Each structure stands twice: as structure tokens, then as C-alpha cells.
Amino acid sequence: MTGPAGERHSLPYTANLSILFTELPLLERAQAARAAGFTKVEYWWPFDSADPSGADVDRFARSIEQAGVQLTGLNFYAGDMAAGERGLVSWVGREAEFATSLTVALGLAERLGCRSFNALYGNRIDGTAPSEQDDLARTHLATAAKAAEGIGAQLVLEPLSGTPAYPLKTAADAVAVLDELGLHNVRLLADLYHLAVNGDDLDTVIARYTPRTGHVQIADAPGRHQPGTGELDLEGHLEKLQAAGYAGPVGIEYKPDGSTVDSLAWLPYERRGN
């Protein structure tokens, strides 16, 4: 399928503003993305704790509203990402933080129209049995999925690279959790960069798991920079995803090699928005 600028697909893009436009403070990035042509944006958890002040939540929401962009995705609080933490879904002892961030995320979603939440699974914890963590994860995912269903939203579960203690490394790892849950609104987040780095064959993932996929993100590999800096045929993989039935947005989630604006040369301006 060919897009309006001659691309091999016509999937819409959404800019991840936790990794793009980091030249600017977080609250200025939505406006910068809009100026660069984007009409859809997504974020990791945009606050320093699971329980931000009401004023901080309002400032974040207003930064999106005033920019005139659509929030397409939001992570739940994932702990201290800079220190290597990767989610609280399975973290025994931090249940209260997970519950608080779920409430905050749902409130933002209701205000801003977001209908997709990334629930990072969490690292394995020394001294805690994996089975205990997995039991907690199923409980948390079921609770969050029911809450999300109340506003017509989904959860997505993401395999990650670069963190040995994170147990979901392949699409099959995540889908095994989905199968145990059996919930229609908990789906796979297929980040093509993470899957490729971890050794998944992307064509096989697309052929097998597109019907289970709720969101897609991209970066080139190696390097995690913009398309064209690595070895992945991202246009070809997105073409196959669309042909297999995926119709949602594609999250641009790479570390720009150079300035963010310069790094976007691969994507024609008219393909950045609706």
C-alpha cells in the first residue's frame, strides 16, 4: 500500500515526546512537535513520581491542549527509568504507586482523549520469586484493563531490550502473558527496534502477531536513531504490518542523531500529521 508521498504504507505517525525534542523542556515539546507538522503525540510517564501534584498534571494537560495535538499514548509510572527500573506491574511492594499512577493516567486520558496505556512489566527483583511477580502482574493488568475498558481504552505490553532483568524480551514472551490474561483490551506493543535487537525476526512477528498488536513503535537498529541510520527496513515492515491489518499509529521513538528537527528529514512534512 502506497502513502500520499509515495511511501510503502499510509499508517499515521505519532511523535514520542519523551525521547524527541528533548532539546526543550517537557512542557514545550508538544508545541514544537506541532510546529514540525505532527498532530499526534505520545509520552512515557511525564512526571517525576507516581503521585504528581494536581498543578503538575494540569500544566502537562494544558501543554497538549494548547498545542492542538492529540495524545495517543501514555505510559504508566515505570519507576526510576534512569536508574534502570522498567515498570511496576510486577513489582511486589510498590502496589500503591501503581494504583496511584493508574488513577492519574485515567484522569489525563479522559481529559485528553488518550485511549492507549503502556504498562511496562517490571524487572525481576532479587529475593522475590518470579511466580509471585507474575501473579501480581496478572492482578494489576486485569485491574487496569477493567478500568481502561470503562473509557474504551487498551493496555499494551512491551518487550524491551537493554535491561537483562526485564523478563519480556520477545513478542512471544509478551503474548504468553496476554494468553494467560485472556483480555481483549490488553495487547502487544511491537517496538520494532527492541524486538530486532533481541533477536526476533520482524517478518515472523508481523505475520504471527499483528492481530494481537495494539501499538507499534520504531527506531533503526543498531543505534536506536532515526530510520536510515541502521539496517532495518522500517518502511517495508510497516507496509507488511498495514497489509496484515494493523491500522493504528506508529510511534516515532528514537534517539535523534543530531537535532530532532534535522533527524526528521526521512519523514516528509505532509506525512507527519493528518
Coordinates of C-alpha atoms in Angstrom, one line a residue:
M1 CA 0.0 0.0 0.0
T2 CA 1.4 3.3 -1.0
G3 CA 1.0 6.5 1.0
P4 CA 0.4 10.0 -0.3
A5 CA 4.1 10.9 -0.5
G6 CA 5.0 7.6 -2.3
E7 CA 5.8 5.7 0.8
R8 CA 5.0 2.0 1.0
H9 CA 2.3 2.4 3.7
S10 CA -0.1 5.1 4.8
L11 CA -0.1 4.5 8.6
P12 CA -0.2 7.6 10.7
Y13 CA 2.7 8.7 12.9
T14 CA 2.7 9.8 16.5
A15 CA 5.8 11.6 18.0
N16 CA 7.1 10.3 21.3
L17 CA 7.9 13.4 23.2
S18 CA 9.8 11.7 26.0
I19 CA 12.6 10.9 23.5
L20 CA 12.1 13.5 20.8
F21 CA 12.5 17.3 21.2
T22 CA 14.5 16.8 24.4
E23 CA 16.3 20.0 23.5
L24 CA 13.3 21.6 25.1
P25 CA 11.6 21.3 28.5
L26 CA 8.9 18.7 28.5
L27 CA 6.0 21.2 28.6
E28 CA 7.3 22.9 25.4
R29 CA 7.6 19.8 23.3
A30 CA 4.0 19.4 22.2
Q31 CA 4.1 22.9 20.7
A32 CA 7.4 22.1 19.0
A33 CA 6.0 18.9 17.6
R34 CA 3.0 20.7 16.2
A35 CA 5.3 23.3 14.6
A36 CA 7.2 20.4 13.0
G37 CA 3.9 19.1 11.5
F38 CA 2.8 16.5 14.0
T39 CA -0.8 16.2 15.1
K40 CA -0.4 13.1 17.3
V41 CA 2.0 12.7 20.3
E42 CA 2.7 10.1 22.9
Y43 CA 4.7 10.1 26.1
W44 CA 6.3 7.9 28.7
W45 CA 5.3 8.8 32.2
P46 CA 5.7 12.6 32.2
F47 CA 6.2 13.2 35.9
D48 CA 8.9 12.5 38.5
S49 CA 6.8 10.4 40.8
A50 CA 3.7 8.2 40.7
D51 CA 1.7 10.9 42.5
P52 CA 2.3 14.3 40.8
S53 CA 0.5 17.4 42.2
G54 CA -2.7 18.4 40.6
A55 CA -1.0 21.5 39.3
D56 CA 1.7 19.5 37.6
V57 CA -0.9 17.3 35.9
D58 CA -2.9 20.4 34.8
R59 CA 0.2 22.0 33.4
F60 CA 1.0 18.9 31.4
A61 CA -2.5 18.6 30.1
R62 CA -2.6 22.2 29.1
S63 CA 0.7 21.9 27.2
I64 CA -1.0 19.4 24.9
E65 CA -4.4 21.2 24.7
Q66 CA -2.7 24.5 23.8
A67 CA -0.6 22.9 21.1
G68 CA -3.6 21.4 19.4
V69 CA -2.3 17.9 19.2
Q70 CA -3.9 14.5 20.1
L71 CA -2.4 12.4 22.9
T72 CA -2.4 8.9 21.5
G73 CA -0.5 7.0 24.2
L74 CA 0.8 7.3 27.7
N75 CA 2.9 5.0 29.9
F76 CA 2.0 4.2 33.5
Y77 CA 4.6 5.2 36.1
A78 CA 7.6 3.0 35.5
G79 CA 9.8 3.9 38.4
D80 CA 13.3 5.5 38.0
M81 CA 14.0 4.8 34.4
A82 CA 17.4 6.5 34.5
A83 CA 18.4 4.0 37.2
G84 CA 17.2 1.1 35.2
E85 CA 13.8 0.5 36.6
R86 CA 11.3 -0.6 33.9
G87 CA 7.8 -0.6 35.4
L88 CA 5.8 -1.5 38.5
V89 CA 3.3 -4.0 37.1
S90 CA 5.1 -6.9 38.6
W91 CA 7.0 -5.1 41.4
V92 CA 5.9 -6.6 44.7
G93 CA 5.8 -3.9 47.4
R94 CA 5.0 -1.0 45.1
E95 CA 1.4 -1.7 44.6
A96 CA 0.3 1.7 45.9
E97 CA 2.4 3.6 43.4
F98 CA 1.0 1.5 40.6
A99 CA -2.6 2.2 41.7
T100 CA -1.9 5.9 42.1
S101 CA -0.4 6.3 38.6
L102 CA -3.3 4.3 37.1
T103 CA -5.7 6.9 38.6
V104 CA -3.6 9.8 37.3
A105 CA -3.3 8.3 33.8
L106 CA -7.0 7.6 33.6
G107 CA -7.8 11.1 34.5
L108 CA -5.4 12.5 31.9
A109 CA -6.9 10.1 29.3
E110 CA -10.4 11.2 30.0
R111 CA -9.4 14.9 29.6
L112 CA -7.2 14.5 26.6
G113 CA -8.8 11.6 24.7
C114 CA -5.9 9.1 25.1
R115 CA -7.0 5.5 24.7
S116 CA -3.8 3.5 25.0
F117 CA -1.6 2.9 28.0
N118 CA 1.8 1.2 28.0
A119 CA 2.1 -1.0 31.2
L120 CA 5.8 -1.7 31.5
Y121 CA 6.0 -5.1 33.1
G122 CA 8.9 -4.5 35.5
N123 CA 12.3 -6.1 36.2
R124 CA 12.9 -9.3 38.1
I125 CA 13.6 -8.5 41.7
D126 CA 16.3 -10.2 43.8
G127 CA 14.7 -12.1 46.6
T128 CA 11.2 -12.3 45.1
A129 CA 10.0 -15.4 43.3
P130 CA 9.2 -14.8 39.6
S131 CA 5.9 -16.6 40.1
E132 CA 4.9 -14.1 42.8
Q133 CA 5.8 -11.3 40.5
D134 CA 3.8 -12.8 37.6
D135 CA 0.8 -13.3 39.9
L136 CA 0.9 -9.7 40.8
A137 CA 1.3 -8.6 37.2
R138 CA -1.8 -10.5 36.2
T139 CA -3.7 -8.9 39.0
H140 CA -2.5 -5.4 38.1
L141 CA -3.1 -5.9 34.4
A142 CA -6.6 -7.2 35.0
T143 CA -7.5 -4.3 37.3
A144 CA -6.0 -1.7 34.9
A145 CA -7.7 -3.3 31.9
K146 CA -11.1 -3.2 33.5
A147 CA -10.5 0.5 34.4
A148 CA -9.3 1.3 30.9
E149 CA -12.3 -0.5 29.3
G150 CA -14.5 2.0 31.2
I151 CA -13.3 4.7 28.8
G152 CA -12.9 2.5 25.8
A153 CA -9.1 2.2 26.2
Q154 CA -6.5 -0.5 25.8
L155 CA -3.3 -1.6 27.6
V156 CA -0.2 -2.6 25.7
L157 CA 2.6 -4.8 26.9
E158 CA 6.1 -4.1 25.6
P159 CA 9.1 -6.4 25.2
L160 CA 12.3 -4.4 25.9
S161 CA 16.0 -4.6 25.1
G162 CA 19.0 -3.4 27.1
T163 CA 17.7 -4.4 30.5
P164 CA 18.7 -8.0 31.3
A165 CA 16.4 -8.2 34.4
Y166 CA 13.3 -7.3 32.3
P167 CA 11.7 -10.7 31.5
L168 CA 9.7 -9.8 28.4
K169 CA 12.2 -9.7 25.6
T170 CA 10.4 -11.2 22.6
A171 CA 6.9 -10.8 21.1
A172 CA 6.3 -14.4 22.2
D173 CA 7.2 -13.5 25.8
A174 CA 4.5 -10.8 25.9
V175 CA 1.9 -12.8 24.0
A176 CA 2.3 -15.6 26.6
V177 CA 1.2 -13.1 29.2
L178 CA -1.7 -11.9 27.0
D179 CA -2.8 -15.6 26.6
E180 CA -2.8 -16.1 30.4
L181 CA -4.9 -13.0 30.8
G182 CA -7.3 -13.6 28.0
L183 CA -8.5 -10.0 28.0
H184 CA -9.4 -8.4 24.7
N185 CA -8.1 -4.9 25.5
V186 CA -4.6 -6.0 26.6
R187 CA -2.4 -6.2 23.5
L188 CA 1.2 -6.4 22.3
L189 CA 3.3 -3.3 21.8
A190 CA 5.5 -4.2 18.9
D191 CA 8.5 -1.9 19.2
L192 CA 10.4 -3.0 16.1
Y193 CA 13.8 -1.7 17.5
H194 CA 13.6 -3.7 20.8
L195 CA 12.3 -6.8 19.0
A196 CA 15.1 -6.7 16.4
V197 CA 17.8 -6.1 18.9
N198 CA 16.6 -9.0 21.0
G199 CA 16.7 -11.3 18.0
D200 CA 13.1 -11.6 16.9
D201 CA 12.6 -11.9 13.2
L202 CA 10.4 -9.0 12.4
D203 CA 8.6 -10.5 9.4
T204 CA 7.7 -13.6 11.5
V205 CA 6.4 -11.3 14.3
I206 CA 4.3 -9.4 11.9
A207 CA 2.9 -12.5 10.2
R208 CA 2.1 -14.2 13.5
Y209 CA 1.1 -11.4 15.9
T210 CA -0.3 -8.4 14.0
P211 CA -3.9 -9.4 15.1
R212 CA -2.6 -9.2 18.7
T213 CA -0.9 -5.9 18.3
G214 CA -2.3 -2.7 19.8
H215 CA 0.6 -0.3 19.1
V216 CA 3.8 -0.1 17.0
Q217 CA 6.9 1.9 17.7
I218 CA 10.0 2.4 15.5
A219 CA 13.7 3.2 15.7
D220 CA 16.5 1.9 13.5
A221 CA 19.0 -0.7 14.7
P222 CA 21.7 -0.7 15.7
G223 CA 21.9 2.6 17.5
R224 CA 18.2 3.4 18.1
H225 CA 18.4 6.5 15.9
Q226 CA 16.2 7.7 13.1
P227 CA 15.2 5.5 10.1
G228 CA 18.1 5.3 7.6
T229 CA 20.9 5.2 10.2
G230 CA 20.8 1.5 10.8
E231 CA 20.0 -1.7 9.0
L232 CA 16.2 -2.2 9.5
D233 CA 13.8 -1.9 6.5
L234 CA 11.3 0.0 8.6
E235 CA 9.2 1.1 5.6
G236 CA 8.9 -2.5 4.4
H237 CA 8.0 -3.8 7.9
L238 CA 5.3 -1.1 8.3
E239 CA 4.0 -1.9 4.8
K240 CA 3.6 -5.6 5.9
L241 CA 2.0 -4.5 9.2
Q242 CA -0.6 -2.5 7.4
A243 CA -1.2 -5.3 4.9
A244 CA -1.7 -7.7 7.8
G245 CA -4.4 -5.4 9.2
Y246 CA -2.7 -3.0 11.6
A247 CA -4.3 0.4 11.2
G248 CA -3.1 2.3 14.4
P249 CA -0.5 4.9 14.8
V250 CA 3.3 4.3 14.6
G251 CA 5.2 5.8 17.5
I252 CA 8.4 7.5 16.5
E253 CA 10.5 6.6 19.4
Y254 CA 14.2 7.0 18.5
K255 CA 17.1 9.0 19.9
P256 CA 17.8 11.7 17.3
D257 CA 21.3 11.6 15.8
G258 CA 21.6 15.4 15.7
S259 CA 18.8 17.8 16.5
T260 CA 15.3 16.5 16.5
V261 CA 14.2 18.7 13.6
D262 CA 17.2 17.6 11.5
S263 CA 16.6 14.0 12.3
L264 CA 13.1 14.1 10.8
A265 CA 14.4 14.6 7.2
W266 CA 13.4 11.0 6.5
L267 CA 9.7 11.8 7.0
P268 CA 8.1 14.3 4.6
Y269 CA 6.3 17.1 6.4
E270 CA 2.9 16.1 4.9
R271 CA 3.3 12.6 6.4
R272 CA 3.7 13.9 10.0
G273 CA 0.0 14.9 10.6
N274 CA -3.5 14.0 9.5

